[in-house]
Amino acid sequence: MGQLIDGVWHDTETKEVKKDGQFVRNASAFRNWVTPSGTPGPSGSGGFKAEAGRYHLYVSYACPWAHRAMIYLSVLGLKHVIDVSVVHPVNLENGWEFADYPGATADRIGDARYLYEVYVRSDPTYTGKVTVPILWDKETGTIVNNESSEVMRMLGGEAFQPLAQSWADFYPPEHQGEIDKLNDLIYGAINNGVYRTGFSQSQEAYETGVTAMFEAFDWLDERLGQSRFLCGDRPVESDWRLFTSMIRFEPVYYFHFKCNVRQLTDYPNLRRHTRDVLNQPGVRETVHADHIVDHYYLAHRRINPYGIIPAGAAVDYDGPNWSAPHIEEKKAC
């Protein structure tokens, strides 16, 4: 997928596979926070005050990590506060690109052709991966943060609350401990677990990843038999994190990453949860199946060198199987 080394693009992969074949994701590099007054947040430096029109999001509709940020932007009513640039879904030898594709856009801030130019604009000597989402500060001309979990927390936190048109607390104090535990499970076994499985380079590494994933599915399906969402009758942060992986499971992860021990339909509560989240106000508009399918099958050439898209990858999220259901009452956790 390529990387920047001292501000120069190289079409070489970063080292994210250990000797035993295990995939290990590198940490994000930009970790500043937008805060109500511009004081420093939990990490990084200060100077980033929450203001309407000051910030910009770079995203890919294909990417589950960027999808998290897009969901928060939509469901919290922040699209009038933060504008967006969307890359072409198929990132090849030059990485993510601003090019013609339905739903993709130009770079609306600096007229870059490739996303790596945005990183170099922020740090001319940057070394590392070029990923989305990027929260960009127009005022200082720099990347604030490119860690999706932290971008979620910022968009859903006190900094942007006064600017949101439909704000909701997805990290309520009474559930924070449980949410943190759920996030750890979902990230390790599912969000990152699909990549651990799909990018594994040994049978042992693959079996470790896929076993952990389906054990997590078993546990989550049982939990969701007790409540509509993971912590009761309304979504919390963990529900959104789980959703961005599960909405990609049927068209991509089951086939492309060999996550095929069981199908999503074998987990009635987990599938119902995915459908319920999809039908929350503002979510469906963030799901672009064409971007998702084309990205994974056409960009991952080491896994799928001929770019063949399986017939079963065509999932109609606008069809009756994914429409809003009659909601049955379930007790809260």
Coordinates of N, CA and C in Angstrom, one line a residue, residues 9 15 20 29 62 71 90 95 98 102 114 116 124 140 144 158 175 226 264 291 309 313:
W9 N 7.2 9.7 -1.0 CA 6.4 8.5 -1.2 C 7.2 7.3 -1.7
K15 N 6.2 -2.6 7.6 CA 6.4 -3.9 8.2 C 5.3 -4.1 9.4
D20 N 6.3 -14.8 12.8 CA 5.3 -15.9 12.9 C 4.1 -15.7 12.0
A29 N 0.0 8.3 14.1 CA 1.1 9.2 14.4 C 0.6 10.6 14.9
A62 N -14.8 3.4 1.8 CA -14.5 2.0 1.9 C -13.9 1.6 3.2
I71 N -20.0 8.3 10.5 CA -21.2 8.0 11.2 C -21.4 9.1 12.3
V90 N -10.1 2.8 -4.6 CA -9.1 1.8 -4.9 C -7.7 2.5 -4.8
G95 N -1.1 5.1 -3.3 CA -2.0 5.2 -2.1 C -3.3 5.8 -2.4
F98 N -7.4 11.2 -4.9 CA -8.6 12.0 -5.2 C -8.8 11.9 -6.7
P102 N -18.0 7.6 -8.4 CA -19.3 8.1 -7.8 C -19.1 8.3 -6.2
Y114 N -3.0 13.2 -4.4 CA -2.9 12.0 -3.6 C -2.9 12.4 -2.1
Y116 N -1.2 11.3 0.3 CA 0.1 11.5 1.0 C 0.6 12.9 0.9
P124 N 6.5 18.0 6.4 CA 7.3 17.7 5.3 C 8.3 16.6 5.4
T140 N -4.4 26.2 11.1 CA -2.9 26.0 11.3 C -2.3 25.2 10.1
V144 N -4.6 17.3 12.8 CA -4.9 17.3 14.3 C -4.7 15.8 14.8
E158 N -17.5 16.8 24.6 CA -17.9 18.1 25.0 C -17.5 19.3 24.0
H175 N -21.9 3.9 31.8 CA -21.5 2.7 31.0 C -20.1 2.7 30.5
Q226 N -30.1 -10.3 24.8 CA -30.7 -9.7 26.0 C -31.1 -8.2 25.9
L264 N -23.1 -14.5 8.7 CA -23.7 -13.6 9.6 C -25.1 -14.0 9.9
H291 N -18.1 1.4 -3.0 CA -16.7 1.7 -2.5 C -16.1 0.6 -1.7
I309 N -14.1 -10.2 -8.3 CA -15.1 -9.9 -7.3 C -16.1 -11.1 -7.2
A313 N -20.6 -11.1 -3.3 CA -20.3 -9.8 -2.7 C -21.3 -8.8 -2.9

